[in-house]
Amino acid sequence: MTSETSTLVGAVLEKKLPPQRIDENVQAIQQALLRHSRHLREADFNAIHPDDLQLLFRLYDEAFFDGECARALQGRKLNFRLSPRMTRAGGTTARLVSRAGTVSYEISIAISMLFDGFATRDREASVGGLPCPSRVDALQHIFEHELVHLIELLCWGRSDCSAGRFQEIANRFFRHRAHTHNLVTRSERARASGIGVGSRVRFTFENREVTGRVNRITKRATVLVEDPEGERFSDGLRYRRYYVPIAALKPEV
Ligand SMILES: [Zn+2]
């Protein structure tokens, strides 16, 4: 173990901040992020860039670990990614080894989950057992979870958020009380609004209210609307397909 790594291991295993100080740090990081980001300007932001994750890393590393995470990287690269397709986990952290044997690290954050959550009428989402009144709170708590993964990878070469060591670190540094992400997911949102595959729904399309039946739910809902110009389906009728964000659907009763 190098001296940079053992310094981080020491800090990670021993440091304990008072709960109030943790909350103050997290709030100060939020203020700094909203002030300095070129993309993320409000608590329920609509744009984010990998640079914002880089900024979060620097802010968290300074506030909680005195910059020891960056030092423990020892020049190895840490890349940040926004993943639009990941729909289950809030994020992932990986240790990558190139063919030439070069080690790098990568933190990915699932932006689809962030942007799907926090629409009006959603129940309050939580991450790590912490309530997230706004999108930036969720981003921070997901990032904290991924940062603990990175720290474990740097210190011990492996990381597991269902194991005791991870949960103890996540709790002591960030007050996480659970290791599951409980963000509102698309299918959950659809269920909460009473919409599922087979539901009759209505929505507005080009200023016209149309009704149809939900055929599929992925990133959006596929709604089949009867239309003489549409394609013929197995029931002998013709339908046109509409791809509609779930939040724009209303159950038809
Ligand atoms: Zn995890």
PDB file of C-alpha atoms and ligand atoms in Angstrom:
ATOM      1  CA  MET A   1       0.000   0.000   0.000  1.00  0.00           C
ATOM      2  CA  THR A   2       1.422   3.412  -0.960  1.00  0.00           C
ATOM      3  CA  SER A   3       1.556   6.265   1.537  1.00  0.00           C
ATOM      4  CA  GLU A   4      -1.148   8.200  -0.414  1.00  0.00           C
ATOM      5  CA  THR A   5      -3.481   5.228  -0.126  1.00  0.00           C
ATOM      6  CA  SER A   6      -2.770   4.599   3.552  1.00  0.00           C
ATOM      7  CA  THR A   7      -3.465   8.269   4.362  1.00  0.00           C
ATOM      8  CA  LEU A   8      -6.874   7.913   2.694  1.00  0.00           C
ATOM      9  CA  VAL A   9      -7.534   4.589   4.444  1.00  0.00           C
ATOM     10  CA  GLY A  10      -6.749   6.237   7.793  1.00  0.00           C
ATOM     11  CA  ALA A  11      -9.087   9.159   7.124  1.00  0.00           C
ATOM     12  CA  VAL A  12     -11.863   6.916   5.842  1.00  0.00           C
ATOM     13  CA  LEU A  13     -11.729   4.540   8.784  1.00  0.00           C
ATOM     14  CA  GLU A  14     -11.260   7.063  11.571  1.00  0.00           C
ATOM     15  CA  LYS A  15     -12.723  10.438  10.763  1.00  0.00           C
ATOM     16  CA  LYS A  16     -16.070  11.256  12.319  1.00  0.00           C
ATOM     17  CA  LEU A  17     -17.845  14.560  11.793  1.00  0.00           C
ATOM     18  CA  PRO A  18     -20.741  15.746  13.956  1.00  0.00           C
ATOM     19  CA  PRO A  19     -24.077  15.285  12.107  1.00  0.00           C
ATOM     20  CA  GLN A  20     -24.669  19.033  11.995  1.00  0.00           C
ATOM     21  CA  ARG A  21     -21.297  19.583  10.346  1.00  0.00           C
ATOM     22  CA  ILE A  22     -22.122  16.941   7.718  1.00  0.00           C
ATOM     23  CA  ASP A  23     -25.386  18.705   6.858  1.00  0.00           C
ATOM     24  CA  GLU A  24     -23.595  22.056   6.671  1.00  0.00           C
ATOM     25  CA  ASN A  25     -20.942  20.611   4.350  1.00  0.00           C
ATOM     26  CA  VAL A  26     -23.573  19.080   2.056  1.00  0.00           C
ATOM     27  CA  GLN A  27     -25.489  22.376   1.933  1.00  0.00           C
ATOM     28  CA  ALA A  28     -22.318  24.377   1.277  1.00  0.00           C
ATOM     29  CA  ILE A  29     -21.438  22.010  -1.578  1.00  0.00           C
ATOM     30  CA  GLN A  30     -24.901  22.517  -3.035  1.00  0.00           C
ATOM     31  CA  GLN A  31     -24.523  26.305  -2.906  1.00  0.00           C
ATOM     32  CA  ALA A  32     -21.064  26.113  -4.486  1.00  0.00           C
ATOM     33  CA  LEU A  33     -22.297  23.801  -7.240  1.00  0.00           C
ATOM     34  CA  LEU A  34     -25.253  26.042  -8.123  1.00  0.00           C
ATOM     35  CA  ARG A  35     -23.011  29.096  -8.061  1.00  0.00           C
ATOM     36  CA  HIS A  36     -20.124  27.754 -10.138  1.00  0.00           C
ATOM     37  CA  SER A  37     -21.743  25.319 -12.569  1.00  0.00           C
ATOM     38  CA  ARG A  38     -22.294  26.578 -16.095  1.00  0.00           C
ATOM     39  CA  HIS A  39     -25.220  24.208 -16.607  1.00  0.00           C
ATOM     40  CA  LEU A  40     -26.785  23.493 -13.270  1.00  0.00           C
ATOM     41  CA  ARG A  41     -28.303  26.741 -12.059  1.00  0.00           C
ATOM     42  CA  GLU A  42     -31.266  25.761  -9.914  1.00  0.00           C
ATOM     43  CA  ALA A  43     -32.258  23.069  -7.434  1.00  0.00           C
ATOM     44  CA  ASP A  44     -34.532  21.344  -9.960  1.00  0.00           C
ATOM     45  CA  PHE A  45     -32.049  21.806 -12.782  1.00  0.00           C
ATOM     46  CA  ASN A  46     -32.834  20.851 -16.365  1.00  0.00           C
ATOM     47  CA  ALA A  47     -29.296  20.561 -17.673  1.00  0.00           C
ATOM     48  CA  ILE A  48     -26.177  18.889 -16.370  1.00  0.00           C
ATOM     49  CA  HIS A  49     -22.706  18.255 -17.794  1.00  0.00           C
ATOM     50  CA  PRO A  50     -19.964  15.776 -16.780  1.00  0.00           C
ATOM     51  CA  ASP A  51     -17.976  18.842 -15.614  1.00  0.00           C
ATOM     52  CA  ASP A  52     -20.565  19.172 -12.835  1.00  0.00           C
ATOM     53  CA  LEU A  53     -19.592  15.724 -11.549  1.00  0.00           C
ATOM     54  CA  GLN A  54     -15.939  16.745 -11.676  1.00  0.00           C
ATOM     55  CA  LEU A  55     -16.825  19.824  -9.622  1.00  0.00           C
ATOM     56  CA  LEU A  56     -18.808  17.710  -7.132  1.00  0.00           C
ATOM     57  CA  PHE A  57     -15.826  15.399  -6.738  1.00  0.00           C
ATOM     58  CA  ARG A  58     -13.515  18.306  -5.931  1.00  0.00           C
ATOM     59  CA  LEU A  59     -15.991  19.869  -3.490  1.00  0.00           C
ATOM     60  CA  TYR A  60     -16.702  16.612  -1.630  1.00  0.00           C
ATOM     61  CA  ASP A  61     -13.066  15.586  -1.574  1.00  0.00           C
ATOM     62  CA  GLU A  62     -12.029  18.932  -0.054  1.00  0.00           C
ATOM     63  CA  ALA A  63     -14.906  19.170   2.442  1.00  0.00           C
ATOM     64  CA  PHE A  64     -14.840  15.595   3.729  1.00  0.00           C
ATOM     65  CA  PHE A  65     -11.448  14.090   2.941  1.00  0.00           C
ATOM     66  CA  ASP A  66      -9.047  17.072   2.828  1.00  0.00           C
ATOM     67  CA  GLY A  67      -8.261  16.254  -0.809  1.00  0.00           C
ATOM     68  CA  GLU A  68      -6.998  12.749   0.010  1.00  0.00           C
ATOM     69  CA  CYS A  69      -9.159  11.059  -2.667  1.00  0.00           C
ATOM     70  CA  ALA A  70      -7.490  13.064  -5.446  1.00  0.00           C
ATOM     71  CA  ARG A  71      -4.060  12.303  -3.951  1.00  0.00           C
ATOM     72  CA  ALA A  72      -4.840   8.578  -3.677  1.00  0.00           C
ATOM     73  CA  LEU A  73      -5.574   8.545  -7.427  1.00  0.00           C
ATOM     74  CA  GLN A  74      -1.829   9.200  -7.885  1.00  0.00           C
ATOM     75  CA  GLY A  75      -2.250  10.509 -11.389  1.00  0.00           C
ATOM     76  CA  ARG A  76      -4.620   7.765 -12.533  1.00  0.00           C
ATOM     77  CA  LYS A  77      -7.580   9.113 -14.447  1.00  0.00           C
ATOM     78  CA  LEU A  78     -11.024   9.523 -12.935  1.00  0.00           C
ATOM     79  CA  ASN A  79     -13.649   9.968 -15.647  1.00  0.00           C
ATOM     80  CA  PHE A  80     -17.199  11.173 -15.187  1.00  0.00           C
ATOM     81  CA  ARG A  81     -20.143  10.099 -17.302  1.00  0.00           C
ATOM     82  CA  LEU A  82     -23.830  10.850 -17.497  1.00  0.00           C
ATOM     83  CA  SER A  83     -25.803   7.803 -18.503  1.00  0.00           C
ATOM     84  CA  PRO A  84     -29.179   8.389 -20.120  1.00  0.00           C
ATOM     85  CA  ARG A  85     -29.979   4.690 -20.396  1.00  0.00           C
ATOM     86  CA  MET A  86     -29.378   3.333 -16.919  1.00  0.00           C
ATOM     87  CA  THR A  87     -32.861   3.046 -15.446  1.00  0.00           C
ATOM     88  CA  ARG A  88     -32.394   0.932 -12.336  1.00  0.00           C
ATOM     89  CA  ALA A  89     -29.342   2.108 -10.415  1.00  0.00           C
ATOM     90  CA  GLY A  90     -28.757   5.763  -9.570  1.00  0.00           C
ATOM     91  CA  GLY A  91     -25.139   5.424 -10.604  1.00  0.00           C
ATOM     92  CA  THR A  92     -22.168   3.113 -10.993  1.00  0.00           C
ATOM     93  CA  THR A  93     -18.474   3.323 -10.228  1.00  0.00           C
ATOM     94  CA  ALA A  94     -15.884   1.185 -11.950  1.00  0.00           C
ATOM     95  CA  ARG A  95     -12.194   0.467 -11.862  1.00  0.00           C
ATOM     96  CA  LEU A  96     -11.049  -0.054 -15.435  1.00  0.00           C
ATOM     97  CA  VAL A  97      -7.859  -1.687 -16.645  1.00  0.00           C
ATOM     98  CA  SER A  98      -6.776  -1.038 -20.219  1.00  0.00           C
ATOM     99  CA  ARG A  99      -5.092  -3.685 -22.385  1.00  0.00           C
ATOM    100  CA  ALA A 100      -1.795  -2.038 -21.606  1.00  0.00           C
ATOM    101  CA  GLY A 101      -2.553  -2.449 -17.909  1.00  0.00           C
ATOM    102  CA  THR A 102      -3.331   1.206 -17.175  1.00  0.00           C
ATOM    103  CA  VAL A 103      -5.811   1.599 -14.335  1.00  0.00           C
ATOM    104  CA  SER A 104      -8.497   4.299 -14.446  1.00  0.00           C
ATOM    105  CA  TYR A 105     -11.754   4.930 -12.624  1.00  0.00           C
ATOM    106  CA  GLU A 106     -15.151   6.012 -13.834  1.00  0.00           C
ATOM    107  CA  ILE A 107     -18.212   7.356 -12.053  1.00  0.00           C
ATOM    108  CA  SER A 108     -21.496   7.308 -14.014  1.00  0.00           C
ATOM    109  CA  ILE A 109     -24.696   8.952 -12.885  1.00  0.00           C
ATOM    110  CA  ALA A 110     -28.088   7.879 -14.274  1.00  0.00           C
ATOM    111  CA  ILE A 111     -29.597  11.111 -15.479  1.00  0.00           C
ATOM    112  CA  SER A 112     -32.788   9.486 -16.736  1.00  0.00           C
ATOM    113  CA  MET A 113     -33.732   8.742 -13.137  1.00  0.00           C
ATOM    114  CA  LEU A 114     -32.878  12.244 -12.000  1.00  0.00           C
ATOM    115  CA  PHE A 115     -34.898  13.884 -14.734  1.00  0.00           C
ATOM    116  CA  ASP A 116     -37.840  11.534 -14.416  1.00  0.00           C
ATOM    117  CA  GLY A 117     -38.127  12.090 -10.711  1.00  0.00           C
ATOM    118  CA  PHE A 118     -39.182  15.346  -9.137  1.00  0.00           C
ATOM    119  CA  ALA A 119     -42.019  16.085 -11.482  1.00  0.00           C
ATOM    120  CA  THR A 120     -45.085  17.489  -9.791  1.00  0.00           C
ATOM    121  CA  ARG A 121     -47.265  14.999  -7.940  1.00  0.00           C
ATOM    122  CA  ASP A 122     -44.381  12.588  -7.354  1.00  0.00           C
ATOM    123  CA  ARG A 123     -44.087  11.296  -3.857  1.00  0.00           C
ATOM    124  CA  GLU A 124     -40.901  12.384  -2.191  1.00  0.00           C
ATOM    125  CA  ALA A 125     -37.930  10.437  -3.460  1.00  0.00           C
ATOM    126  CA  SER A 126     -35.101   9.355  -1.227  1.00  0.00           C
ATOM    127  CA  VAL A 127     -31.525   8.241  -1.790  1.00  0.00           C
ATOM    128  CA  GLY A 128     -29.570   6.354   0.862  1.00  0.00           C
ATOM    129  CA  GLY A 129     -32.586   6.781   3.131  1.00  0.00           C
ATOM    130  CA  LEU A 130     -32.289  10.569   2.948  1.00  0.00           C
ATOM    131  CA  PRO A 131     -35.245  12.582   1.646  1.00  0.00           C
ATOM    132  CA  CYS A 132     -34.573  14.517  -1.576  1.00  0.00           C
ATOM    133  CA  PRO A 133     -36.811  17.576  -1.840  1.00  0.00           C
ATOM    134  CA  SER A 134     -35.191  18.546  -5.136  1.00  0.00           C
ATOM    135  CA  ARG A 135     -33.220  17.092  -8.001  1.00  0.00           C
ATOM    136  CA  VAL A 136     -29.894  18.482  -6.823  1.00  0.00           C
ATOM    137  CA  ASP A 137     -30.341  16.774  -3.420  1.00  0.00           C
ATOM    138  CA  ALA A 138     -30.805  13.455  -5.208  1.00  0.00           C
ATOM    139  CA  LEU A 139     -27.771  14.105  -7.402  1.00  0.00           C
ATOM    140  CA  GLN A 140     -25.644  14.820  -4.343  1.00  0.00           C
ATOM    141  CA  HIS A 141     -26.724  11.738  -2.410  1.00  0.00           C
ATOM    142  CA  ILE A 142     -26.236   9.479  -5.438  1.00  0.00           C
ATOM    143  CA  PHE A 143     -22.810  11.050  -5.906  1.00  0.00           C
ATOM    144  CA  GLU A 144     -21.955  10.442  -2.225  1.00  0.00           C
ATOM    145  CA  HIS A 145     -22.842   6.767  -2.675  1.00  0.00           C
ATOM    146  CA  GLU A 146     -20.614   6.522  -5.760  1.00  0.00           C
ATOM    147  CA  LEU A 147     -17.819   8.368  -3.967  1.00  0.00           C
ATOM    148  CA  VAL A 148     -17.835   5.715  -1.234  1.00  0.00           C
ATOM    149  CA  HIS A 149     -17.552   3.074  -3.978  1.00  0.00           C
ATOM    150  CA  LEU A 150     -14.575   4.964  -5.439  1.00  0.00           C
ATOM    151  CA  ILE A 151     -12.916   5.269  -2.033  1.00  0.00           C
ATOM    152  CA  GLU A 152     -13.300   1.544  -1.360  1.00  0.00           C
ATOM    153  CA  LEU A 153     -11.849   0.770  -4.796  1.00  0.00           C
ATOM    154  CA  LEU A 154      -8.899   3.084  -4.149  1.00  0.00           C
ATOM    155  CA  CYS A 155      -8.245   1.712  -0.668  1.00  0.00           C
ATOM    156  CA  TRP A 156      -9.040  -1.976  -1.009  1.00  0.00           C
ATOM    157  CA  GLY A 157      -9.376  -2.671  -4.738  1.00  0.00           C
ATOM    158  CA  ARG A 158     -12.979  -3.793  -4.390  1.00  0.00           C
ATOM    159  CA  SER A 159     -16.274  -2.342  -3.227  1.00  0.00           C
ATOM    160  CA  ASP A 160     -19.657  -3.701  -2.213  1.00  0.00           C
ATOM    161  CA  CYS A 161     -22.537  -1.506  -1.077  1.00  0.00           C
ATOM    162  CA  SER A 162     -24.424  -4.413   0.450  1.00  0.00           C
ATOM    163  CA  ALA A 163     -21.521  -5.079   2.842  1.00  0.00           C
ATOM    164  CA  GLY A 164     -21.055  -3.695   6.343  1.00  0.00           C
ATOM    165  CA  ARG A 165     -17.880  -1.687   5.679  1.00  0.00           C
ATOM    166  CA  PHE A 166     -19.486   0.310   2.858  1.00  0.00           C
ATOM    167  CA  GLN A 167     -22.600   1.037   4.870  1.00  0.00           C
ATOM    168  CA  GLU A 168     -20.643   2.102   7.921  1.00  0.00           C
ATOM    169  CA  ILE A 169     -18.549   4.543   5.860  1.00  0.00           C
ATOM    170  CA  ALA A 170     -21.597   5.905   3.988  1.00  0.00           C
ATOM    171  CA  ASN A 171     -23.365   6.411   7.300  1.00  0.00           C
ATOM    172  CA  ARG A 172     -20.473   7.998   9.171  1.00  0.00           C
ATOM    173  CA  PHE A 173     -19.548  10.437   6.382  1.00  0.00           C
ATOM    174  CA  PHE A 174     -22.892  11.139   4.733  1.00  0.00           C
ATOM    175  CA  ARG A 175     -25.524   9.880   7.169  1.00  0.00           C
ATOM    176  CA  HIS A 176     -26.871   7.370   4.634  1.00  0.00           C
ATOM    177  CA  ARG A 177     -29.195   4.965   6.354  1.00  0.00           C
ATOM    178  CA  ALA A 178     -29.928   2.638   3.464  1.00  0.00           C
ATOM    179  CA  HIS A 179     -27.927   1.537   0.474  1.00  0.00           C
ATOM    180  CA  THR A 180     -30.789   1.251  -1.984  1.00  0.00           C
ATOM    181  CA  HIS A 181     -31.722   4.111  -4.214  1.00  0.00           C
ATOM    182  CA  ASN A 182     -35.378   4.876  -3.868  1.00  0.00           C
ATOM    183  CA  LEU A 183     -35.779   7.352  -6.672  1.00  0.00           C
ATOM    184  CA  VAL A 184     -39.079   7.452  -8.453  1.00  0.00           C
ATOM    185  CA  THR A 185     -38.728   5.186 -11.453  1.00  0.00           C
ATOM    186  CA  ARG A 186     -40.706   5.353 -14.645  1.00  0.00           C
ATOM    187  CA  SER A 187     -42.721   2.242 -14.076  1.00  0.00           C
ATOM    188  CA  GLU A 188     -43.386   3.283 -10.490  1.00  0.00           C
ATOM    189  CA  ARG A 189     -44.539   6.700 -11.654  1.00  0.00           C
ATOM    190  CA  ALA A 190     -46.810   5.041 -14.173  1.00  0.00           C
ATOM    191  CA  ARG A 191     -48.260   2.778 -11.499  1.00  0.00           C
ATOM    192  CA  ALA A 192     -48.717   5.653  -9.041  1.00  0.00           C
ATOM    193  CA  SER A 193     -50.740   7.555 -11.611  1.00  0.00           C
ATOM    194  CA  GLY A 194     -52.839   4.461 -12.319  1.00  0.00           C
ATOM    195  CA  ILE A 195     -51.334   3.983 -15.776  1.00  0.00           C
ATOM    196  CA  GLY A 196     -49.946   0.649 -16.937  1.00  0.00           C
ATOM    197  CA  VAL A 197     -49.815  -1.451 -20.063  1.00  0.00           C
ATOM    198  CA  GLY A 198     -53.402  -1.813 -21.275  1.00  0.00           C
ATOM    199  CA  SER A 199     -54.662   1.384 -19.578  1.00  0.00           C
ATOM    200  CA  ARG A 200     -56.946   3.736 -21.468  1.00  0.00           C
ATOM    201  CA  VAL A 201     -55.262   7.141 -21.484  1.00  0.00           C
ATOM    202  CA  ARG A 202     -55.677  10.565 -22.934  1.00  0.00           C
ATOM    203  CA  PHE A 203     -53.083  13.143 -23.839  1.00  0.00           C
ATOM    204  CA  THR A 204     -52.738  16.290 -25.879  1.00  0.00           C
ATOM    205  CA  PHE A 205     -51.129  16.063 -29.291  1.00  0.00           C
ATOM    206  CA  GLU A 206     -50.817  19.131 -31.511  1.00  0.00           C
ATOM    207  CA  ASN A 207     -53.444  20.920 -29.424  1.00  0.00           C
ATOM    208  CA  ARG A 208     -55.860  18.057 -29.830  1.00  0.00           C
ATOM    209  CA  GLU A 209     -56.929  15.712 -27.052  1.00  0.00           C
ATOM    210  CA  VAL A 210     -56.581  12.084 -28.122  1.00  0.00           C
ATOM    211  CA  THR A 211     -57.359   8.866 -26.317  1.00  0.00           C
ATOM    212  CA  GLY A 212     -55.767   5.478 -26.753  1.00  0.00           C
ATOM    213  CA  ARG A 213     -54.387   2.442 -25.020  1.00  0.00           C
ATOM    214  CA  VAL A 214     -50.903   2.041 -23.513  1.00  0.00           C
ATOM    215  CA  ASN A 215     -49.028  -0.648 -25.411  1.00  0.00           C
ATOM    216  CA  ARG A 216     -45.572  -0.429 -23.872  1.00  0.00           C
ATOM    217  CA  ILE A 217     -43.710   1.595 -21.247  1.00  0.00           C
ATOM    218  CA  THR A 218     -40.002   2.226 -21.576  1.00  0.00           C
ATOM    219  CA  LYS A 219     -38.466   5.647 -21.678  1.00  0.00           C
ATOM    220  CA  ARG A 220     -41.860   6.855 -22.801  1.00  0.00           C
ATOM    221  CA  ALA A 221     -45.197   5.140 -23.096  1.00  0.00           C
ATOM    222  CA  THR A 222     -46.241   3.818 -26.485  1.00  0.00           C
ATOM    223  CA  VAL A 223     -49.918   4.624 -26.912  1.00  0.00           C
ATOM    224  CA  LEU A 224     -51.981   3.146 -29.725  1.00  0.00           C
ATOM    225  CA  VAL A 225     -54.684   5.475 -30.969  1.00  0.00           C
ATOM    226  CA  GLU A 226     -57.328   4.259 -33.414  1.00  0.00           C
ATOM    227  CA  ASP A 227     -56.754   5.917 -36.731  1.00  0.00           C
ATOM    228  CA  PRO A 228     -58.030   4.905 -40.188  1.00  0.00           C
ATOM    229  CA  GLU A 229     -54.667   6.013 -41.641  1.00  0.00           C
ATOM    230  CA  GLY A 230     -52.654   3.960 -39.126  1.00  0.00           C
ATOM    231  CA  GLU A 231     -51.116   0.517 -39.375  1.00  0.00           C
ATOM    232  CA  ARG A 232     -53.277  -2.561 -39.071  1.00  0.00           C
ATOM    233  CA  PHE A 233     -53.000  -4.573 -35.879  1.00  0.00           C
ATOM    234  CA  SER A 234     -53.962  -8.169 -35.066  1.00  0.00           C
ATOM    235  CA  ASP A 235     -57.416  -7.099 -33.846  1.00  0.00           C
ATOM    236  CA  GLY A 236     -58.157  -5.946 -37.408  1.00  0.00           C
ATOM    237  CA  LEU A 237     -58.257  -2.256 -36.484  1.00  0.00           C
ATOM    238  CA  ARG A 238     -55.847   0.442 -37.569  1.00  0.00           C
ATOM    239  CA  TYR A 239     -53.819   2.357 -35.010  1.00  0.00           C
ATOM    240  CA  ARG A 240     -51.229   5.056 -34.973  1.00  0.00           C
ATOM    241  CA  ARG A 241     -48.409   4.893 -32.436  1.00  0.00           C
ATOM    242  CA  TYR A 242     -47.640   7.866 -30.240  1.00  0.00           C
ATOM    243  CA  TYR A 243     -44.601   8.062 -27.987  1.00  0.00           C
ATOM    244  CA  VAL A 244     -45.658  10.095 -24.985  1.00  0.00           C
ATOM    245  CA  PRO A 245     -43.792  10.995 -21.769  1.00  0.00           C
ATOM    246  CA  ILE A 246     -45.584   9.232 -18.944  1.00  0.00           C
ATOM    247  CA  ALA A 247     -46.080  12.491 -17.063  1.00  0.00           C
ATOM    248  CA  ALA A 248     -48.160  13.804 -19.974  1.00  0.00           C
ATOM    249  CA  LEU A 249     -50.668  10.943 -19.787  1.00  0.00           C
ATOM    250  CA  LYS A 250     -53.929  11.085 -17.900  1.00  0.00           C
ATOM    251  CA  PRO A 251     -55.943   7.988 -17.114  1.00  0.00           C
ATOM    252  CA  GLU A 252     -59.132   7.862 -19.131  1.00  0.00           C
ATOM    253  CA  VAL A 253     -62.112   6.805 -17.068  1.00  0.00           C
TER     254      VAL A 253
HETATM  255 ZN    ZN B   1     -23.820   0.859  -4.769  1.00  0.00          ZN
END
